[in-house]
């Protein structure tokens, strides 16, 4: 073996060791971050199976998972089922309107050339910089005059307005990356514009739609501020607002509270796990194009 080849092998070994060292450090950081993120979730789940005394005396101890009294109390002695229905209804209707309106607007901006298309896209993007919480007083007065306070429609209107800018931005960029030959071929076959959008282009935008859905799903499901302002009737309260009623003026059953929080977090967690693969595929598909 010559001196040159020996030096090359030495440099290669150093490079491999350096890469392994960086990868190992990155893995340690990711594992530590995972533990940090999951720790409060685990404590929340554990506390849902404990009494108040067990929570304060042994907050980190593994509970008796056969003890379902807190979950039974949540389901039978509170309005949790009603709050859950309200959250599912408001979130589902808001996402449906956001995806339908956002996809139609994005398709028009991305595929048709007309005067003001760029300005219209900038108008939607500008919505990302304007938090609706700054307009809470005018919105309250507007909804009062429209007669939709203490109703689902006040929340749906706000959530749709919040979700449309990001959805139009995501969908426009994705639709622009799709080849125009697909719709040209459909036009040559005699397909109408609505048929082209529904049967040709819309199936291809599924990854971007899932990204938009997840992007809006979490803040809508977890929102506490707007229900607190617009909803006073207990029959229309969503989960984040409704769970505050579990806290008494002088005493609080923390076991029931944590059981309710666990049940409230379960649907959004399951949906995210189911759609996580589609979410990752959608995030990477733009880079691959």
PDB file of C-alpha atoms in Angstrom:
ATOM      1  CA  UNK A   1       0.000   0.000   0.000  1.00  0.00           C
ATOM      2  CA  UNK A   2       1.437   3.361  -1.013  1.00  0.00           C
ATOM      3  CA  UNK A   3       1.613   6.415   1.233  1.00  0.00           C
ATOM      4  CA  UNK A   4      -0.973   8.214  -0.925  1.00  0.00           C
ATOM      5  CA  UNK A   5      -3.544   5.421  -0.625  1.00  0.00           C
ATOM      6  CA  UNK A   6      -2.908   5.206   3.130  1.00  0.00           C
ATOM      7  CA  UNK A   7      -3.609   8.934   3.506  1.00  0.00           C
ATOM      8  CA  UNK A   8      -6.766   8.593   1.420  1.00  0.00           C
ATOM      9  CA  UNK A   9      -8.016   5.775   3.625  1.00  0.00           C
ATOM     10  CA  UNK A  10      -7.230   7.828   6.712  1.00  0.00           C
ATOM     11  CA  UNK A  11      -9.215  10.782   5.367  1.00  0.00           C
ATOM     12  CA  UNK A  12     -12.097   8.472   4.400  1.00  0.00           C
ATOM     13  CA  UNK A  13     -12.164   6.954   7.875  1.00  0.00           C
ATOM     14  CA  UNK A  14     -12.162  10.408   9.443  1.00  0.00           C
ATOM     15  CA  UNK A  15     -15.013  11.464   7.157  1.00  0.00           C
ATOM     16  CA  UNK A  16     -17.047   8.376   8.056  1.00  0.00           C
ATOM     17  CA  UNK A  17     -16.418   8.890  11.770  1.00  0.00           C
ATOM     18  CA  UNK A  18     -17.342  12.561  11.465  1.00  0.00           C
ATOM     19  CA  UNK A  19     -20.575  11.678   9.662  1.00  0.00           C
ATOM     20  CA  UNK A  20     -21.432   9.003  12.221  1.00  0.00           C
ATOM     21  CA  UNK A  21     -20.709  11.487  14.997  1.00  0.00           C
ATOM     22  CA  UNK A  22     -23.055  14.082  13.477  1.00  0.00           C
ATOM     23  CA  UNK A  23     -25.748  11.492  12.864  1.00  0.00           C
ATOM     24  CA  UNK A  24     -25.419  10.177  16.411  1.00  0.00           C
ATOM     25  CA  UNK A  25     -25.669  13.696  17.856  1.00  0.00           C
ATOM     26  CA  UNK A  26     -28.709  14.388  15.688  1.00  0.00           C
ATOM     27  CA  UNK A  27     -30.354  11.168  16.862  1.00  0.00           C
ATOM     28  CA  UNK A  28     -29.714  12.089  20.499  1.00  0.00           C
ATOM     29  CA  UNK A  29     -31.250  15.537  19.972  1.00  0.00           C
ATOM     30  CA  UNK A  30     -34.307  14.062  18.245  1.00  0.00           C
ATOM     31  CA  UNK A  31     -34.807  11.443  20.982  1.00  0.00           C
ATOM     32  CA  UNK A  32     -34.471  14.105  23.676  1.00  0.00           C
ATOM     33  CA  UNK A  33     -36.965  16.331  21.875  1.00  0.00           C
ATOM     34  CA  UNK A  34     -39.401  13.409  21.544  1.00  0.00           C
ATOM     35  CA  UNK A  35     -39.173  12.659  25.263  1.00  0.00           C
ATOM     36  CA  UNK A  36     -39.660  16.350  26.071  1.00  0.00           C
ATOM     37  CA  UNK A  37     -42.750  16.575  23.854  1.00  0.00           C
ATOM     38  CA  UNK A  38     -44.317  13.300  25.033  1.00  0.00           C
ATOM     39  CA  UNK A  39     -43.679  13.800  28.749  1.00  0.00           C
ATOM     40  CA  UNK A  40     -46.672  16.118  29.454  1.00  0.00           C
ATOM     41  CA  UNK A  41     -48.896  13.928  27.271  1.00  0.00           C
ATOM     42  CA  UNK A  42     -47.946  10.826  29.260  1.00  0.00           C
ATOM     43  CA  UNK A  43     -48.565  12.654  32.551  1.00  0.00           C
ATOM     44  CA  UNK A  44     -51.970  13.774  31.264  1.00  0.00           C
ATOM     45  CA  UNK A  45     -52.948  10.223  30.296  1.00  0.00           C
ATOM     46  CA  UNK A  46     -51.676   8.773  33.587  1.00  0.00           C
ATOM     47  CA  UNK A  47     -53.534  11.408  35.623  1.00  0.00           C
ATOM     48  CA  UNK A  48     -56.800  10.469  33.935  1.00  0.00           C
ATOM     49  CA  UNK A  49     -56.684   7.145  35.796  1.00  0.00           C
ATOM     50  CA  UNK A  50     -55.911   8.652  39.217  1.00  0.00           C
ATOM     51  CA  UNK A  51     -57.807  10.333  42.020  1.00  0.00           C
ATOM     52  CA  UNK A  52     -56.922  13.810  43.275  1.00  0.00           C
ATOM     53  CA  UNK A  53     -54.902  12.367  46.136  1.00  0.00           C
ATOM     54  CA  UNK A  54     -52.919  10.083  43.832  1.00  0.00           C
ATOM     55  CA  UNK A  55     -52.222  12.944  41.421  1.00  0.00           C
ATOM     56  CA  UNK A  56     -50.736  15.165  44.119  1.00  0.00           C
ATOM     57  CA  UNK A  57     -48.971  12.445  46.123  1.00  0.00           C
ATOM     58  CA  UNK A  58     -47.556  10.392  43.194  1.00  0.00           C
ATOM     59  CA  UNK A  59     -47.841  12.484  40.026  1.00  0.00           C
ATOM     60  CA  UNK A  60     -45.300  10.395  38.076  1.00  0.00           C
ATOM     61  CA  UNK A  61     -46.358   6.948  39.265  1.00  0.00           C
ATOM     62  CA  UNK A  62     -47.905   4.468  36.829  1.00  0.00           C
ATOM     63  CA  UNK A  63     -51.648   4.303  37.591  1.00  0.00           C
ATOM     64  CA  UNK A  64     -54.101   1.438  37.703  1.00  0.00           C
ATOM     65  CA  UNK A  65     -55.353   1.442  34.116  1.00  0.00           C
ATOM     66  CA  UNK A  66     -58.337  -0.688  35.123  1.00  0.00           C
ATOM     67  CA  UNK A  67     -59.696   2.275  37.096  1.00  0.00           C
ATOM     68  CA  UNK A  68     -62.044   3.916  34.572  1.00  0.00           C
ATOM     69  CA  UNK A  69     -64.129   5.877  37.073  1.00  0.00           C
ATOM     70  CA  UNK A  70     -62.904   9.250  35.819  1.00  0.00           C
ATOM     71  CA  UNK A  71     -63.749   8.412  32.209  1.00  0.00           C
ATOM     72  CA  UNK A  72     -67.165   7.108  33.237  1.00  0.00           C
ATOM     73  CA  UNK A  73     -67.821  10.334  35.155  1.00  0.00           C
ATOM     74  CA  UNK A  74     -66.761  12.426  32.168  1.00  0.00           C
ATOM     75  CA  UNK A  75     -69.051  10.523  29.834  1.00  0.00           C
ATOM     76  CA  UNK A  76     -72.101  10.297  32.098  1.00  0.00           C
ATOM     77  CA  UNK A  77     -72.009  13.219  34.558  1.00  0.00           C
ATOM     78  CA  UNK A  78     -70.843  16.090  32.343  1.00  0.00           C
ATOM     79  CA  UNK A  79     -71.763  17.626  28.985  1.00  0.00           C
ATOM     80  CA  UNK A  80     -68.612  16.199  27.397  1.00  0.00           C
ATOM     81  CA  UNK A  81     -70.540  14.366  24.666  1.00  0.00           C
ATOM     82  CA  UNK A  82     -72.261  17.601  23.668  1.00  0.00           C
ATOM     83  CA  UNK A  83     -68.976  19.509  23.632  1.00  0.00           C
ATOM     84  CA  UNK A  84     -67.409  16.749  21.540  1.00  0.00           C
ATOM     85  CA  UNK A  85     -70.242  16.885  19.017  1.00  0.00           C
ATOM     86  CA  UNK A  86     -69.941  20.680  18.780  1.00  0.00           C
ATOM     87  CA  UNK A  87     -66.196  20.489  18.141  1.00  0.00           C
ATOM     88  CA  UNK A  88     -66.580  17.761  15.519  1.00  0.00           C
ATOM     89  CA  UNK A  89     -69.388  19.630  13.746  1.00  0.00           C
ATOM     90  CA  UNK A  90     -67.683  23.040  13.755  1.00  0.00           C
ATOM     91  CA  UNK A  91     -64.277  21.637  12.777  1.00  0.00           C
ATOM     92  CA  UNK A  92     -65.659  19.369  10.060  1.00  0.00           C
ATOM     93  CA  UNK A  93     -67.873  22.036   8.479  1.00  0.00           C
ATOM     94  CA  UNK A  94     -65.094  24.628   8.631  1.00  0.00           C
ATOM     95  CA  UNK A  95     -62.570  22.290   6.982  1.00  0.00           C
ATOM     96  CA  UNK A  96     -65.059  21.337   4.285  1.00  0.00           C
ATOM     97  CA  UNK A  97     -65.722  24.974   3.385  1.00  0.00           C
ATOM     98  CA  UNK A  98     -62.035  25.873   3.573  1.00  0.00           C
ATOM     99  CA  UNK A  99     -61.006  23.070   1.221  1.00  0.00           C
ATOM    100  CA  UNK A 100     -63.864  23.608  -1.250  1.00  0.00           C
ATOM    101  CA  UNK A 101     -63.551  27.394  -1.460  1.00  0.00           C
ATOM    102  CA  UNK A 102     -59.759  27.407  -1.190  1.00  0.00           C
ATOM    103  CA  UNK A 103     -59.305  24.776  -3.909  1.00  0.00           C
ATOM    104  CA  UNK A 104     -61.676  26.544  -6.296  1.00  0.00           C
ATOM    105  CA  UNK A 105     -59.962  29.898  -5.744  1.00  0.00           C
ATOM    106  CA  UNK A 106     -56.483  28.375  -6.081  1.00  0.00           C
ATOM    107  CA  UNK A 107     -57.440  26.529  -9.272  1.00  0.00           C
ATOM    108  CA  UNK A 108     -58.739  29.710 -10.860  1.00  0.00           C
ATOM    109  CA  UNK A 109     -55.629  31.692  -9.888  1.00  0.00           C
ATOM    110  CA  UNK A 110     -53.190  28.959 -10.946  1.00  0.00           C
ATOM    111  CA  UNK A 111     -54.800  27.814 -14.215  1.00  0.00           C
ATOM    112  CA  UNK A 112     -56.549  30.833 -15.735  1.00  0.00           C
ATOM    113  CA  UNK A 113     -54.912  34.007 -16.940  1.00  0.00           C
ATOM    114  CA  UNK A 114     -57.005  37.060 -16.110  1.00  0.00           C
ATOM    115  CA  UNK A 115     -56.427  40.627 -15.028  1.00  0.00           C
ATOM    116  CA  UNK A 116     -55.766  40.885 -11.305  1.00  0.00           C
ATOM    117  CA  UNK A 117     -54.839  37.237 -10.729  1.00  0.00           C
ATOM    118  CA  UNK A 118     -51.538  38.152  -9.074  1.00  0.00           C
ATOM    119  CA  UNK A 119     -53.217  40.830  -6.976  1.00  0.00           C
ATOM    120  CA  UNK A 120     -55.868  38.335  -5.889  1.00  0.00           C
ATOM    121  CA  UNK A 121     -53.207  35.868  -4.768  1.00  0.00           C
ATOM    122  CA  UNK A 122     -51.403  38.631  -2.860  1.00  0.00           C
ATOM    123  CA  UNK A 123     -54.724  39.570  -1.281  1.00  0.00           C
ATOM    124  CA  UNK A 124     -55.097  36.050   0.097  1.00  0.00           C
ATOM    125  CA  UNK A 125     -51.450  35.938   1.204  1.00  0.00           C
ATOM    126  CA  UNK A 126     -51.931  39.237   3.024  1.00  0.00           C
ATOM    127  CA  UNK A 127     -54.524  37.460   5.128  1.00  0.00           C
ATOM    128  CA  UNK A 128     -51.698  35.431   6.675  1.00  0.00           C
ATOM    129  CA  UNK A 129     -50.310  38.612   8.223  1.00  0.00           C
ATOM    130  CA  UNK A 130     -53.597  39.915   9.677  1.00  0.00           C
ATOM    131  CA  UNK A 131     -54.656  38.124  12.885  1.00  0.00           C
ATOM    132  CA  UNK A 132     -58.431  38.149  13.281  1.00  0.00           C
ATOM    133  CA  UNK A 133     -58.049  38.558  17.039  1.00  0.00           C
ATOM    134  CA  UNK A 134     -57.222  42.232  16.426  1.00  0.00           C
ATOM    135  CA  UNK A 135     -60.710  42.652  14.921  1.00  0.00           C
ATOM    136  CA  UNK A 136     -62.539  40.850  17.691  1.00  0.00           C
ATOM    137  CA  UNK A 137     -64.705  43.861  18.665  1.00  0.00           C
ATOM    138  CA  UNK A 138     -65.885  44.668  15.103  1.00  0.00           C
ATOM    139  CA  UNK A 139     -66.514  40.952  14.532  1.00  0.00           C
ATOM    140  CA  UNK A 140     -68.553  40.727  17.722  1.00  0.00           C
ATOM    141  CA  UNK A 141     -70.671  43.721  16.683  1.00  0.00           C
ATOM    142  CA  UNK A 142     -71.075  42.350  13.144  1.00  0.00           C
ATOM    143  CA  UNK A 143     -72.156  38.911  14.328  1.00  0.00           C
ATOM    144  CA  UNK A 144     -74.529  40.481  16.847  1.00  0.00           C
ATOM    145  CA  UNK A 145     -76.174  42.550  14.118  1.00  0.00           C
ATOM    146  CA  UNK A 146     -76.378  39.478  11.866  1.00  0.00           C
ATOM    147  CA  UNK A 147     -77.962  37.490  14.688  1.00  0.00           C
ATOM    148  CA  UNK A 148     -75.430  34.648  14.638  1.00  0.00           C
ATOM    149  CA  UNK A 149     -73.889  35.083  18.088  1.00  0.00           C
ATOM    150  CA  UNK A 150     -74.244  31.970  20.235  1.00  0.00           C
ATOM    151  CA  UNK A 151     -74.397  29.765  17.163  1.00  0.00           C
ATOM    152  CA  UNK A 152     -72.126  27.489  15.156  1.00  0.00           C
ATOM    153  CA  UNK A 153     -72.071  29.940  12.267  1.00  0.00           C
ATOM    154  CA  UNK A 154     -70.107  32.592  14.141  1.00  0.00           C
ATOM    155  CA  UNK A 155     -67.271  30.119  14.726  1.00  0.00           C
ATOM    156  CA  UNK A 156     -67.457  28.635  11.228  1.00  0.00           C
ATOM    157  CA  UNK A 157     -67.275  32.081   9.603  1.00  0.00           C
ATOM    158  CA  UNK A 158     -64.184  33.011  11.609  1.00  0.00           C
ATOM    159  CA  UNK A 159     -62.424  29.702  11.027  1.00  0.00           C
ATOM    160  CA  UNK A 160     -63.084  29.770   7.284  1.00  0.00           C
ATOM    161  CA  UNK A 161     -61.703  33.305   7.088  1.00  0.00           C
ATOM    162  CA  UNK A 162     -58.626  32.176   9.042  1.00  0.00           C
ATOM    163  CA  UNK A 163     -58.020  29.070   6.942  1.00  0.00           C
ATOM    164  CA  UNK A 164     -58.575  30.362   3.413  1.00  0.00           C
ATOM    165  CA  UNK A 165     -55.307  32.377   3.049  1.00  0.00           C
ATOM    166  CA  UNK A 166     -52.991  29.487   3.876  1.00  0.00           C
ATOM    167  CA  UNK A 167     -55.083  27.021   1.861  1.00  0.00           C
ATOM    168  CA  UNK A 168     -55.100  29.209  -1.252  1.00  0.00           C
ATOM    169  CA  UNK A 169     -51.343  29.767  -0.891  1.00  0.00           C
ATOM    170  CA  UNK A 170     -50.575  26.039  -0.563  1.00  0.00           C
ATOM    171  CA  UNK A 171     -52.990  24.892  -3.242  1.00  0.00           C
ATOM    172  CA  UNK A 172     -51.972  27.552  -5.784  1.00  0.00           C
ATOM    173  CA  UNK A 173     -48.311  26.580  -5.618  1.00  0.00           C
ATOM    174  CA  UNK A 174     -49.121  22.896  -5.924  1.00  0.00           C
ATOM    175  CA  UNK A 175     -51.582  23.270  -8.814  1.00  0.00           C
ATOM    176  CA  UNK A 176     -49.091  25.418 -10.745  1.00  0.00           C
ATOM    177  CA  UNK A 177     -46.584  22.556 -10.562  1.00  0.00           C
ATOM    178  CA  UNK A 178     -48.953  20.141 -12.318  1.00  0.00           C
ATOM    179  CA  UNK A 179     -48.383  19.627 -16.068  1.00  0.00           C
ATOM    180  CA  UNK A 180     -50.795  21.492 -18.330  1.00  0.00           C
ATOM    181  CA  UNK A 181     -50.733  18.658 -20.867  1.00  0.00           C
ATOM    182  CA  UNK A 182     -53.196  16.746 -18.680  1.00  0.00           C
ATOM    183  CA  UNK A 183     -55.943  19.325 -18.959  1.00  0.00           C
ATOM    184  CA  UNK A 184     -55.130  20.019 -22.611  1.00  0.00           C
ATOM    185  CA  UNK A 185     -55.650  16.336 -23.385  1.00  0.00           C
ATOM    186  CA  UNK A 186     -58.944  16.383 -21.481  1.00  0.00           C
ATOM    187  CA  UNK A 187     -60.110  19.430 -23.453  1.00  0.00           C
ATOM    188  CA  UNK A 188     -59.289  17.669 -26.715  1.00  0.00           C
ATOM    189  CA  UNK A 189     -61.498  14.791 -25.554  1.00  0.00           C
ATOM    190  CA  UNK A 190     -64.352  17.241 -25.060  1.00  0.00           C
ATOM    191  CA  UNK A 191     -64.312  17.525 -21.265  1.00  0.00           C
ATOM    192  CA  UNK A 192     -65.809  20.662 -19.741  1.00  0.00           C
ATOM    193  CA  UNK A 193     -63.816  22.916 -17.422  1.00  0.00           C
ATOM    194  CA  UNK A 194     -65.731  21.640 -14.397  1.00  0.00           C
ATOM    195  CA  UNK A 195     -65.101  18.046 -15.491  1.00  0.00           C
ATOM    196  CA  UNK A 196     -61.380  18.753 -15.929  1.00  0.00           C
ATOM    197  CA  UNK A 197     -61.103  20.231 -12.455  1.00  0.00           C
ATOM    198  CA  UNK A 198     -63.166  17.498 -10.765  1.00  0.00           C
ATOM    199  CA  UNK A 199     -61.931  14.369 -12.572  1.00  0.00           C
ATOM    200  CA  UNK A 200     -58.412  15.274 -13.734  1.00  0.00           C
ATOM    201  CA  UNK A 201     -56.855  17.923 -11.520  1.00  0.00           C
ATOM    202  CA  UNK A 202     -58.578  17.421  -8.177  1.00  0.00           C
ATOM    203  CA  UNK A 203     -57.339  13.827  -7.602  1.00  0.00           C
ATOM    204  CA  UNK A 204     -53.774  15.031  -8.197  1.00  0.00           C
ATOM    205  CA  UNK A 205     -54.089  17.729  -5.543  1.00  0.00           C
ATOM    206  CA  UNK A 206     -54.946  15.297  -2.740  1.00  0.00           C
ATOM    207  CA  UNK A 207     -51.526  15.620  -1.019  1.00  0.00           C
ATOM    208  CA  UNK A 208     -51.817  19.413  -0.955  1.00  0.00           C
ATOM    209  CA  UNK A 209     -55.394  19.188   0.313  1.00  0.00           C
ATOM    210  CA  UNK A 210     -54.292  16.922   3.159  1.00  0.00           C
ATOM    211  CA  UNK A 211     -51.521  19.371   4.056  1.00  0.00           C
ATOM    212  CA  UNK A 212     -54.048  22.215   4.114  1.00  0.00           C
ATOM    213  CA  UNK A 213     -56.508  20.135   6.135  1.00  0.00           C
ATOM    214  CA  UNK A 214     -53.975  19.208   8.820  1.00  0.00           C
ATOM    215  CA  UNK A 215     -52.608  22.758   8.848  1.00  0.00           C
ATOM    216  CA  UNK A 216     -56.077  24.078   9.720  1.00  0.00           C
ATOM    217  CA  UNK A 217     -57.402  21.128  11.701  1.00  0.00           C
ATOM    218  CA  UNK A 218     -55.217  21.528  14.777  1.00  0.00           C
ATOM    219  CA  UNK A 219     -55.765  25.275  15.448  1.00  0.00           C
ATOM    220  CA  UNK A 220     -59.512  25.000  14.835  1.00  0.00           C
ATOM    221  CA  UNK A 221     -59.917  21.976  17.118  1.00  0.00           C
ATOM    222  CA  UNK A 222     -57.814  23.535  19.891  1.00  0.00           C
ATOM    223  CA  UNK A 223     -59.133  27.091  19.630  1.00  0.00           C
ATOM    224  CA  UNK A 224     -60.324  28.558  22.904  1.00  0.00           C
ATOM    225  CA  UNK A 225     -60.388  32.291  22.225  1.00  0.00           C
ATOM    226  CA  UNK A 226     -63.179  32.667  19.666  1.00  0.00           C
ATOM    227  CA  UNK A 227     -65.644  30.274  21.386  1.00  0.00           C
ATOM    228  CA  UNK A 228     -65.014  32.173  24.618  1.00  0.00           C
ATOM    229  CA  UNK A 229     -66.018  35.457  22.942  1.00  0.00           C
ATOM    230  CA  UNK A 230     -68.823  34.350  20.615  1.00  0.00           C
ATOM    231  CA  UNK A 231     -70.433  31.486  22.579  1.00  0.00           C
ATOM    232  CA  UNK A 232     -72.144  31.929  25.932  1.00  0.00           C
ATOM    233  CA  UNK A 233     -74.791  29.215  25.582  1.00  0.00           C
ATOM    234  CA  UNK A 234     -73.535  25.934  27.049  1.00  0.00           C
ATOM    235  CA  UNK A 235     -75.286  23.971  24.288  1.00  0.00           C
ATOM    236  CA  UNK A 236     -72.914  25.407  21.647  1.00  0.00           C
ATOM    237  CA  UNK A 237     -69.615  25.303  23.542  1.00  0.00           C
ATOM    238  CA  UNK A 238     -66.717  23.419  21.983  1.00  0.00           C
ATOM    239  CA  UNK A 239     -64.353  21.130  23.876  1.00  0.00           C
ATOM    240  CA  UNK A 240     -61.619  23.652  24.854  1.00  0.00           C
ATOM    241  CA  UNK A 241     -64.211  26.035  26.274  1.00  0.00           C
ATOM    242  CA  UNK A 242     -66.484  23.336  27.686  1.00  0.00           C
ATOM    243  CA  UNK A 243     -63.677  21.640  29.626  1.00  0.00           C
ATOM    244  CA  UNK A 244     -63.234  24.788  31.718  1.00  0.00           C
ATOM    245  CA  UNK A 245     -66.617  24.041  33.298  1.00  0.00           C
ATOM    246  CA  UNK A 246     -64.996  21.002  34.940  1.00  0.00           C
ATOM    247  CA  UNK A 247     -63.089  23.380  37.216  1.00  0.00           C
ATOM    248  CA  UNK A 248     -65.075  24.330  40.314  1.00  0.00           C
ATOM    249  CA  UNK A 249     -64.894  27.603  42.183  1.00  0.00           C
ATOM    250  CA  UNK A 250     -63.369  26.030  45.272  1.00  0.00           C
ATOM    251  CA  UNK A 251     -62.426  22.478  44.341  1.00  0.00           C
ATOM    252  CA  UNK A 252     -61.575  20.690  41.102  1.00  0.00           C
ATOM    253  CA  UNK A 253     -61.647  16.990  40.333  1.00  0.00           C
ATOM    254  CA  UNK A 254     -58.341  16.889  38.483  1.00  0.00           C
ATOM    255  CA  UNK A 255     -58.718  13.230  37.584  1.00  0.00           C
ATOM    256  CA  UNK A 256     -61.928  13.963  35.683  1.00  0.00           C
ATOM    257  CA  UNK A 257     -60.308  17.026  34.119  1.00  0.00           C
ATOM    258  CA  UNK A 258     -57.339  15.026  32.815  1.00  0.00           C
ATOM    259  CA  UNK A 259     -59.632  12.262  31.594  1.00  0.00           C
ATOM    260  CA  UNK A 260     -61.588  14.865  29.618  1.00  0.00           C
ATOM    261  CA  UNK A 261     -58.381  16.329  28.211  1.00  0.00           C
ATOM    262  CA  UNK A 262     -57.230  12.860  27.133  1.00  0.00           C
ATOM    263  CA  UNK A 263     -60.516  12.162  25.382  1.00  0.00           C
ATOM    264  CA  UNK A 264     -60.411  15.593  23.746  1.00  0.00           C
ATOM    265  CA  UNK A 265     -56.899  15.013  22.400  1.00  0.00           C
ATOM    266  CA  UNK A 266     -57.593  11.469  21.195  1.00  0.00           C
ATOM    267  CA  UNK A 267     -59.583  12.270  17.988  1.00  0.00           C
ATOM    268  CA  UNK A 268     -57.093  14.803  16.641  1.00  0.00           C
ATOM    269  CA  UNK A 269     -54.203  12.445  17.443  1.00  0.00           C
ATOM    270  CA  UNK A 270     -55.835   9.522  15.639  1.00  0.00           C
ATOM    271  CA  UNK A 271     -56.606  11.651  12.579  1.00  0.00           C
ATOM    272  CA  UNK A 272     -53.036  12.934  12.441  1.00  0.00           C
ATOM    273  CA  UNK A 273     -51.589   9.426  12.709  1.00  0.00           C
ATOM    274  CA  UNK A 274     -53.857   8.174   9.921  1.00  0.00           C
ATOM    275  CA  UNK A 275     -52.979  11.081   7.621  1.00  0.00           C
ATOM    276  CA  UNK A 276     -49.309  11.403   8.596  1.00  0.00           C
ATOM    277  CA  UNK A 277     -48.042   9.371   5.631  1.00  0.00           C
ATOM    278  CA  UNK A 278     -50.114  11.434   3.198  1.00  0.00           C
ATOM    279  CA  UNK A 279     -48.885  14.588   4.929  1.00  0.00           C
ATOM    280  CA  UNK A 280     -45.228  13.598   4.487  1.00  0.00           C
ATOM    281  CA  UNK A 281     -45.809  12.559   0.861  1.00  0.00           C
ATOM    282  CA  UNK A 282     -47.447  15.888   0.176  1.00  0.00           C
ATOM    283  CA  UNK A 283     -44.574  17.814   1.743  1.00  0.00           C
ATOM    284  CA  UNK A 284     -41.989  15.968  -0.347  1.00  0.00           C
ATOM    285  CA  UNK A 285     -43.872  15.810  -3.633  1.00  0.00           C
ATOM    286  CA  UNK A 286     -43.296  19.497  -4.335  1.00  0.00           C
ATOM    287  CA  UNK A 287     -39.558  19.077  -3.826  1.00  0.00           C
ATOM    288  CA  UNK A 288     -39.451  16.053  -6.126  1.00  0.00           C
ATOM    289  CA  UNK A 289     -41.290  17.964  -8.850  1.00  0.00           C
TER     290      UNK A 289
END
